[in-house]
Amino acid sequence: MSVTAAKGFTAAGIAAGIKENGNPDLALVVNTGPRRAAAGVFTSNRVKAAPVLWSEQVLKSGQVAAVVLNSGGANACTGSKGFQDTHATAEKAAEALGRGAIEIAVCSTGLIGVLLPMDKLLPGVETAAAQLSEHGGEKAAIAIKTTDTVHKTSVVTKDGWTVGGMAKGAGMLAPGLATMLVVLTTDADLDNDALDKALRAATKVTFDRVDSDGCMSTNDTVLLLASGAAEVTPQYEEFAEAVRQVCDDLGQQLIRDAEGASKDIKVEVVNAATEDDAVEVGRSIARNNLLKCAIHGEDPNWGRVLSAIGTTSAAFEPDRLNVAINGVWVCKNGGVGEDREKVDMRYREVHIVADLAAGSETATIWTNDLTADYVHENSAYSS
Amino acid sequence: MSVTAAKGFTAAGIAAGIKENGNPDLALVVNTGPRRAAAGVFTSNRVKAAPVLWSEQVLKSGQVAAVVLNSGGANACTGSKGFQDTHATAEKAAEALGRGAIEIAVCSTGLIGVLLPMDKLLPGVETAAAQLSEHGGEKAAIAIKTTDTVHKTSVVTKDGWTVGGMAKGAGMLAPGLATMLVVLTTDADLDNDALDKALRAATKVTFDRVDSDGCMSTNDTVLLLASGAAEVTPQYEEFAEAVRQVCDDLGQQLIRDAEGASKDIKVEVVNAATEDDAVEVGRSIARNNLLKCAIHGEDPNWGRVLSAIGTTSAAFEPDRLNVAINGVWVCKNGGVGEDREKVDMRYREVHIVADLAAGSETATIWTNDLTADYVHENSAYSS
């Protein structure tokens, strides 16, 4: 399923030898048409990896025929040689597929500051092209894993059309975007503008609100490709909702697989004056290391929630703030509320509600606890 | 020494029983005059503890005769009862010292959201007042410890006048201020305006640039009291420099004692277009959890430095950035520089230089690595 659930797409995932351990590390997703419409959202980090700089140009050309994705190296901070390598990758795929290089998006993920082994990657592109299949979506999803423990796919099928997708990401998750690679496909017949609008609306409320560790990567890419093969043009709202559902599902899978995490924390900000306020407060809570440690210790430490809210510029009065943890209003009117002993934190999901009592807007940010395993995994990542 | 190194000050530190383990938990610092000038800098967290709200009012009254400090409870998020408790503490000290309550600053530190045991704290104030001594500075410094492993004091003596101080703080260190309590004293004869100017100038480049975990507390307070007992009015610049030195020394002690840390990381940003740019970039690097984990693992992961720089709004071009770790320029012109294997990270201090190649301004931010011990200590803090 995954990216090949929608008609008009083939995919492959292979081990090209980019990863020294021999795991799959190269994926190819091809839009076989008839249409090759596309939209993309990229990292807002100003230090952008070569494949991001390249793929931004591809999107501007108006259509995307295929996406080459590799794990085992981010090709970020690799200078002009890195950009040449990305270009050569696109050229190789274009040649194998009989398309133009400017129609080939490229995504890379892995360690920053290391050149890719092009002597392995380029032959890998040929091998992948030879293995393209309408059933290749799952293999593609597996090939883009880095520290992910599971591959992530999602599909929503509607009346005669489908949106499918795959994602990778397990750490370095933060807004703008949640540091990851995502390829979404649809067989609905839509133009670039509709795709762009639906994709931006969806990422804003899904991937942009997944914040595992506050770190923003150099390689974040979310692509949405439309083949038109279903010969159906859905209502925009219905299509946008399907894209949102797939993004939401993939975002949840990212959070559940975050490096070293033992708790998934849903931070719901309610009664904010504006949605921006709600997002700012949610993010501040989600990034508070002290709170994330407390949650790891199953300690409903609402003082750290208030302390995090207090660092924001959102509209609120300190003595009107309320905080619930797993349904218990442990903080009322900025002070001690219900007995914190009532809070049951044995389960993986923790639900924090921060009530700003300043309006009627709301936003939900997802994060994880901070654990010794996170420290361990990220101390050892490049060794 | 400590706060009693300067003439015109007495202090005491006792165990009042606020901490259940019987450790010292109450300090009293008294300015015996002839002058009782003072300045203060407080947390910029909008959720302010009762003692902060109170002490801000005390400072506005124009003079500070004494400071009561307690560990074992922050008296934050404790509503009107919390404020009444702070007020009662000041009243009790005023009564014992024959002063007005509005001249008594109060500082509290410990867990948020818990009312202080006033039946122990108020008799403790009387006991402390009875033990005031010109040699009590060290006991006072010991009594304000929370998770600190050592007490922190510093003294600079100049021609006939002295600046001394004490600090507590071991976690939750972040700008605006580096979450802590600090009392500085001087026997120099200076008015409130000179004290305020010197204190703000000093905290801006010392405590404000110590960022252990990005968390900002509800209780940060730095007070500077002047007794005039030395009967000397130093040149402002010389005085300001002495205050800066004491603040710098105490700030360094805070970083070296940060919770769970195994590395002290000096982040020096050079060739920035503005000092604000340098501070923004330094803070972004200092707060990057992934980098802090890498440093813990003695991994000179410069890609995470670039990734952190890329999230800022500072002036720079990605392909002109340079990064040195412990003297080795591992990143040059935004790409791979000298061999990372040359970086020796065995020692506790790690020195990162980020060269923005965009101007001539500089700033240094201090932080720590992120460790499993940090997670452990902060998971267990309130239990």
GROMACS .gro file of N, CA and C in nm, chain A residues 100-212:
model
  339
  100GLY      N    1   1.292   1.405  -1.781
  100GLY     CA    2   1.393   1.508  -1.763
  100GLY      C    3   1.437   1.516  -1.617
  101ALA      N    4   1.562   1.549  -1.594
  101ALA     CA    5   1.612   1.555  -1.455
  101ALA      C    6   1.533   1.656  -1.371
  102ILE      N    7   1.488   1.763  -1.434
  102ILE     CA    8   1.419   1.868  -1.358
  102ILE      C    9   1.281   1.822  -1.309
  103GLU      N   10   1.239   1.701  -1.354
  103GLU     CA   11   1.113   1.644  -1.303
  103GLU      C   12   1.136   1.546  -1.188
  104ILE      N   13   1.262   1.531  -1.146
  104ILE     CA   14   1.294   1.430  -1.044
  104ILE      C   15   1.330   1.497  -0.911
  105ALA      N   16   1.243   1.482  -0.812
  105ALA     CA   17   1.273   1.533  -0.678
  105ALA      C   18   1.367   1.435  -0.607
  106VAL      N   19   1.450   1.489  -0.517
  106VAL     CA   20   1.544   1.405  -0.442
  106VAL      C   21   1.531   1.438  -0.294
  107CYS      N   22   1.530   1.333  -0.211
  107CYS     CA   23   1.526   1.351  -0.066
  107CYS      C   24   1.635   1.264  -0.004
  108SER      N   25   1.704   1.319   0.096
  108SER     CA   26   1.809   1.242   0.164
  108SER      C   27   1.791   1.256   0.314
  109THR      N   28   1.832   1.154   0.387
  109THR     CA   29   1.823   1.160   0.533
  109THR      C   30   1.934   1.077   0.594
  110GLY      N   31   1.986   1.124   0.706
  110GLY     CA   32   2.097   1.056   0.773
  110GLY      C   33   2.188   1.159   0.835
  111LEU      N   34   2.313   1.128   0.844
  111LEU     CA   35   2.409   1.216   0.908
  111LEU      C   36   2.438   1.339   0.820
  112ILE      N   37   2.450   1.454   0.887
  112ILE     CA   38   2.485   1.579   0.820
  112ILE      C   39   2.637   1.586   0.799
  113GLY      N   40   2.677   1.649   0.690
  113GLY     CA   41   2.819   1.680   0.674
  113GLY      C   42   2.903   1.567   0.616
  114VAL      N   43   2.838   1.472   0.555
  114VAL     CA   44   2.911   1.361   0.496
  114VAL      C   45   2.864   1.346   0.350
  115LEU      N   46   2.957   1.333   0.260
  115LEU     CA   47   2.922   1.313   0.119
  115LEU      C   48   2.865   1.173   0.099
  116LEU      N   49   2.771   1.162   0.008
  116LEU     CA   50   2.711   1.031  -0.020
  116LEU      C   51   2.805   0.946  -0.104
  117PRO      N   52   2.802   0.815  -0.086
  117PRO     CA   53   2.885   0.726  -0.169
  117PRO      C   54   2.819   0.709  -0.305
  118MET      N   55   2.852   0.799  -0.396
  118MET     CA   56   2.782   0.801  -0.525
  118MET      C   57   2.810   0.676  -0.608
  119ASP      N   58   2.923   0.611  -0.582
  119ASP     CA   59   2.954   0.488  -0.654
  119ASP      C   60   2.857   0.376  -0.617
  120LYS      N   61   2.790   0.392  -0.505
  120LYS     CA   62   2.686   0.295  -0.468
  120LYS      C   63   2.547   0.347  -0.500
  121LEU      N   64   2.530   0.478  -0.479
  121LEU     CA   65   2.397   0.535  -0.496
  121LEU      C   66   2.351   0.531  -0.642
  122LEU      N   67   2.436   0.569  -0.735
  122LEU     CA   68   2.392   0.577  -0.876
  122LEU      C   69   2.355   0.440  -0.933
  123PRO      N   70   2.437   0.337  -0.912
  123PRO     CA   71   2.391   0.204  -0.957
  123PRO      C   72   2.262   0.162  -0.886
  124GLY      N   73   2.249   0.204  -0.762
  124GLY     CA   74   2.127   0.173  -0.685
  124GLY      C   75   2.003   0.231  -0.751
  125VAL      N   76   2.015   0.350  -0.807
  125VAL     CA   77   1.901   0.412  -0.876
  125VAL      C   78   1.859   0.324  -0.994
  126GLU      N   79   1.956   0.273  -1.066
  126GLU     CA   80   1.924   0.184  -1.179
  126GLU      C   81   1.855   0.056  -1.132
  127THR      N   82   1.911  -0.002  -1.026
  127THR     CA   83   1.852  -0.124  -0.970
  127THR      C   84   1.708  -0.099  -0.926
  128ALA      N   85   1.687   0.012  -0.858
  128ALA     CA   86   1.553   0.044  -0.809
  128ALA      C   87   1.457   0.063  -0.927
  129ALA      N   88   1.504   0.132  -1.030
  129ALA     CA   89   1.418   0.157  -1.147
  129ALA      C   90   1.376   0.025  -1.212
  130ALA      N   91   1.466  -0.072  -1.208
  130ALA     CA   92   1.436  -0.202  -1.267
  130ALA      C   93   1.337  -0.282  -1.184
  131GLN      N   94   1.322  -0.243  -1.057
  131GLN     CA   95   1.234  -0.318  -0.967
  131GLN      C   96   1.102  -0.246  -0.939
  132LEU      N   97   1.075  -0.139  -1.010
  132LEU     CA   98   0.953  -0.061  -0.987
  132LEU      C   99   0.830  -0.150  -1.000
  133SER      N  100   0.737  -0.132  -0.907
  133SER     CA  101   0.619  -0.218  -0.906
  133SER      C  102   0.501  -0.142  -0.847
  134GLU      N  103   0.383  -0.180  -0.890
  134GLU     CA  104   0.261  -0.122  -0.831
  134GLU      C  105   0.241  -0.168  -0.689
  135HIS      N  106   0.321  -0.261  -0.646
  135HIS     CA  107   0.312  -0.312  -0.508
  135HIS      C  108   0.438  -0.276  -0.429
  136GLY      N  109   0.517  -0.180  -0.480
  136GLY     CA  110   0.646  -0.150  -0.419
  136GLY      C  111   0.641  -0.050  -0.304
  137GLY      N  112   0.520  -0.001  -0.270
  137GLY     CA  113   0.510   0.106  -0.170
  137GLY      C  114   0.571   0.071  -0.036
  138GLU      N  115   0.547  -0.051   0.009
  138GLU     CA  116   0.598  -0.088   0.140
  138GLU      C  117   0.750  -0.096   0.141
  139LYS      N  118   0.806  -0.153   0.037
  139LYS     CA  119   0.952  -0.161   0.028
  139LYS      C  120   1.014  -0.022   0.027
  140ALA      N  121   0.949   0.071  -0.042
  140ALA     CA  122   0.999   0.209  -0.044
  140ALA      C  123   0.997   0.268   0.097
  141ALA      N  124   0.888   0.242   0.169
  141ALA     CA  125   0.876   0.297   0.306
  141ALA      C  126   0.984   0.240   0.397
  142ILE      N  127   1.019   0.115   0.375
  142ILE     CA  128   1.122   0.051   0.457
  142ILE      C  129   1.260   0.110   0.426
  143ALA      N  130   1.282   0.143   0.300
  143ALA     CA  131   1.416   0.188   0.258
  143ALA      C  132   1.452   0.328   0.309
  144ILE      N  133   1.352   0.405   0.355
  144ILE     CA  134   1.385   0.541   0.400
  144ILE      C  135   1.402   0.550   0.551
  145LYS      N  136   1.395   0.438   0.621
  145LYS     CA  137   1.414   0.440   0.767
  145LYS      C  138   1.557   0.478   0.805
  146THR      N  139   1.571   0.554   0.913
  146THR     CA  140   1.705   0.575   0.971
  146THR      C  141   1.703   0.510   1.110
  147THR      N  142   1.676   0.590   1.213
  147THR     CA  143   1.663   0.530   1.347
  147THR      C  144   1.519   0.487   1.373
  148ASP      N  145   1.435   0.495   1.275
  148ASP     CA  146   1.296   0.448   1.288
  148ASP      C  147   1.297   0.300   1.324
  149THR      N  148   1.211   0.262   1.417
  149THR     CA  149   1.202   0.119   1.451
  149THR      C  150   1.099   0.049   1.364
  150VAL      N  151   1.006   0.127   1.306
  150VAL     CA  152   0.906   0.070   1.215
  150VAL      C  153   0.892   0.163   1.095
  151HIS      N  154   0.845   0.108   0.983
  151HIS     CA  155   0.817   0.194   0.870
  151HIS      C  156   0.674   0.246   0.885
  152LYS      N  157   0.650   0.361   0.824
  152LYS     CA  158   0.524   0.431   0.845
  152LYS      C  159   0.451   0.454   0.714
  153THR      N  160   0.331   0.405   0.706
  153THR     CA  161   0.249   0.425   0.587
  153THR      C  162   0.106   0.455   0.628
  154SER      N  163   0.032   0.516   0.539
  154SER     CA  164  -0.108   0.545   0.568
  154SER      C  165  -0.184   0.560   0.436
  155VAL      N  166  -0.310   0.520   0.438
  155VAL     CA  167  -0.393   0.528   0.317
  155VAL      C  168  -0.535   0.568   0.356
  156VAL      N  169  -0.591   0.660   0.280
  156VAL     CA  170  -0.734   0.692   0.293
  156VAL      C  171  -0.796   0.673   0.155
  157THR      N  172  -0.899   0.590   0.150
  157THR     CA  173  -0.965   0.567   0.021
  157THR      C  174  -1.107   0.626   0.026
  158LYS      N  175  -1.139   0.702  -0.076
  158LYS     CA  176  -1.272   0.764  -0.085
  158LYS      C  177  -1.344   0.709  -0.208
  159ASP      N  178  -1.445   0.780  -0.252
  159ASP     CA  179  -1.525   0.736  -0.367
  159ASP      C  180  -1.446   0.739  -0.496
  160GLY      N  181  -1.374   0.631  -0.525
  160GLY     CA  182  -1.306   0.624  -0.653
  160GLY      C  183  -1.169   0.688  -0.656
  161TRP      N  184  -1.123   0.741  -0.545
  161TRP     CA  185  -0.988   0.799  -0.543
  161TRP      C  186  -0.925   0.774  -0.407
  162THR      N  187  -0.793   0.787  -0.404
  162THR     CA  188  -0.716   0.747  -0.286
  162THR      C  189  -0.605   0.847  -0.257
  163VAL      N  190  -0.575   0.864  -0.129
  163VAL     CA  191  -0.452   0.934  -0.089
  163VAL      C  192  -0.371   0.836  -0.005
  164GLY      N  193  -0.247   0.814  -0.044
  164GLY     CA  194  -0.160   0.724   0.032
  164GLY      C  195  -0.031   0.794   0.067
  165GLY      N  196   0.046   0.737   0.158
  165GLY     CA  197   0.172   0.804   0.190
  165GLY      C  198   0.264   0.720   0.274
  166MET      N  199   0.388   0.765   0.277
  166MET     CA  200   0.488   0.704   0.364
  166MET      C  201   0.567   0.815   0.432
  167ALA      N  202   0.626   0.782   0.547
  167ALA     CA  203   0.703   0.882   0.622
  167ALA      C  204   0.819   0.814   0.690
  168LYS      N  205   0.925   0.892   0.709
  168LYS     CA  206   1.033   0.848   0.797
  168LYS      C  207   1.062   0.962   0.895
  169GLY      N  208   1.105   0.926   1.013
  169GLY     CA  209   1.136   1.027   1.113
  169GLY      C  210   1.121   0.966   1.249
  170ALA      N  211   1.218   0.988   1.333
  170ALA     CA  212   1.213   0.929   1.466
  170ALA      C  213   1.278   1.020   1.568
  171GLY      N  214   1.353   1.116   1.521
  171GLY     CA  215   1.415   1.211   1.612
  171GLY      C  216   1.419   1.341   1.539
  172MET      N  217   1.476   1.443   1.603
  172MET     CA  218   1.492   1.573   1.540
  172MET      C  219   1.357   1.620   1.487
  173LEU      N  220   1.252   1.586   1.559
  173LEU     CA  221   1.120   1.625   1.514
  173LEU      C  222   1.085   1.761   1.569
  174ALA      N  223   1.058   1.853   1.484
  174ALA     CA  224   1.019   1.986   1.530
  174ALA      C  225   0.952   2.060   1.417
  175PRO      N  226   0.888   2.169   1.453
  175PRO     CA  227   0.807   2.238   1.354
  175PRO      C  228   0.891   2.294   1.243
  176GLY      N  229   0.814   2.309   1.136
  176GLY     CA  230   0.867   2.372   1.017
  176GLY      C  231   0.970   2.283   0.953
  177LEU      N  232   0.939   2.171   0.937
  177LEU     CA  233   0.840   2.067   0.972
  177LEU      C  234   0.892   1.977   1.080
  178ALA      N  235   0.816   1.870   1.100
  178ALA     CA  236   0.857   1.774   1.202
  178ALA      C  237   0.969   1.683   1.152
  179THR      N  238   1.073   1.741   1.106
  179THR     CA  239   1.192   1.676   1.053
  179THR      C  240   1.177   1.534   1.005
  180MET      N  241   1.158   1.526   0.878
  180MET     CA  242   1.119   1.396   0.825
  180MET      C  243   1.114   1.404   0.674
  181LEU      N  244   1.099   1.288   0.616
  181LEU     CA  245   1.068   1.282   0.474
  181LEU      C  246   0.930   1.218   0.462
  182VAL      N  247   0.847   1.278   0.381
  182VAL     CA  248   0.713   1.224   0.358
  182VAL      C  249   0.683   1.234   0.209
  183VAL      N  250   0.634   1.124   0.152
  183VAL     CA  251   0.582   1.131   0.015
  183VAL      C  252   0.437   1.086   0.019
  184LEU      N  253   0.350   1.172  -0.030
  184LEU     CA  254   0.207   1.143  -0.040
  184LEU      C  255   0.173   1.131  -0.187
  185THR      N  256   0.083   1.039  -0.217
  185THR     CA  257   0.040   1.023  -0.357
  185THR      C  258  -0.111   1.021  -0.362
  186THR      N  259  -0.163   1.064  -0.474
  186THR     CA  260  -0.308   1.052  -0.496
  186THR      C  261  -0.335   1.029  -0.645
  187ASP      N  262  -0.441   0.954  -0.671
  187ASP     CA  263  -0.481   0.935  -0.810
  187ASP      C  264  -0.593   1.032  -0.848
  188ALA      N  265  -0.629   1.118  -0.757
  188ALA     CA  266  -0.728   1.221  -0.790
  188ALA      C  267  -0.668   1.315  -0.895
  189ASP      N  268  -0.756   1.374  -0.972
  189ASP     CA  269  -0.712   1.461  -1.080
  189ASP      C  270  -0.720   1.607  -1.036
  190LEU      N  271  -0.607   1.661  -0.990
  190LEU     CA  272  -0.607   1.795  -0.935
  190LEU      C  273  -0.486   1.871  -0.985
  191ASP      N  274  -0.497   2.002  -0.991
  191ASP     CA  275  -0.383   2.080  -1.038
  191ASP      C  276  -0.291   2.118  -0.922
  192ASN      N  277  -0.176   2.174  -0.958
  192ASN     CA  278  -0.075   2.208  -0.857
  192ASN      C  279  -0.129   2.300  -0.748
  193ASP      N  280  -0.213   2.396  -0.786
  193ASP     CA  281  -0.262   2.492  -0.688
  193ASP      C  282  -0.347   2.425  -0.581
  194ALA      N  283  -0.434   2.335  -0.626
  194ALA     CA  284  -0.519   2.265  -0.529
  194ALA      C  285  -0.434   2.176  -0.439
  195LEU      N  286  -0.335   2.108  -0.497
  195LEU     CA  287  -0.247   2.023  -0.418
  195LEU      C  288  -0.171   2.107  -0.315
  196ASP      N  289  -0.118   2.220  -0.359
  196ASP     CA  290  -0.040   2.307  -0.271
  196ASP      C  291  -0.124   2.356  -0.154
  197LYS      N  292  -0.244   2.399  -0.186
  197LYS     CA  293  -0.333   2.452  -0.081
  197LYS      C  294  -0.367   2.343   0.020
  198ALA      N  295  -0.401   2.226  -0.030
  198ALA     CA  296  -0.439   2.116   0.059
  198ALA      C  297  -0.320   2.070   0.143
  199LEU      N  298  -0.202   2.065   0.081
  199LEU     CA  299  -0.084   2.017   0.154
  199LEU      C  300  -0.043   2.114   0.263
  200ARG      N  301  -0.043   2.244   0.233
  200ARG     CA  302  -0.005   2.343   0.334
  200ARG      C  303  -0.105   2.345   0.450
  201ALA      N  304  -0.232   2.335   0.415
  201ALA     CA  305  -0.334   2.334   0.521
  201ALA      C  306  -0.316   2.212   0.611
  202ALA      N  307  -0.283   2.098   0.550
  202ALA     CA  308  -0.269   1.975   0.628
  202ALA      C  309  -0.143   1.977   0.714
  203THR      N  310  -0.028   2.016   0.656
  203THR     CA  311   0.097   2.012   0.735
  203THR      C  312   0.090   2.111   0.850
  204LYS      N  313   0.023   2.222   0.830
  204LYS     CA  314   0.015   2.324   0.936
  204LYS      C  315  -0.046   2.269   1.065
  205VAL      N  316  -0.144   2.181   1.051
  205VAL     CA  317  -0.212   2.131   1.172
  205VAL      C  318  -0.170   1.989   1.209
  206THR      N  319  -0.076   1.931   1.134
  206THR     CA  320  -0.034   1.793   1.168
  206THR      C  321   0.117   1.790   1.194
  207PHE      N  322   0.197   1.776   1.087
  207PHE     CA  323   0.342   1.765   1.107
  207PHE      C  324   0.401   1.886   1.179
  208ASP      N  325   0.348   2.005   1.150
  208ASP     CA  326   0.399   2.126   1.216
  208ASP      C  327   0.367   2.127   1.365
  209ARG      N  328   0.279   2.039   1.409
  209ARG     CA  329   0.244   2.038   1.551
  209ARG      C  330   0.294   1.912   1.620
  210VAL      N  331   0.387   1.847   1.556
  210VAL     CA  332   0.457   1.734   1.618
  210VAL      C  333   0.595   1.786   1.655
  211ASP      N  334   0.628   1.786   1.782
  211ASP     CA  335   0.751   1.849   1.828
  211ASP      C  336   0.818   1.759   1.929
  212SER      N  337   0.899   1.668   1.878
  212SER     CA  338   0.959   1.570   1.967
  212SER      C  339   1.068   1.631   2.052
   0.00000   0.00000   0.00000
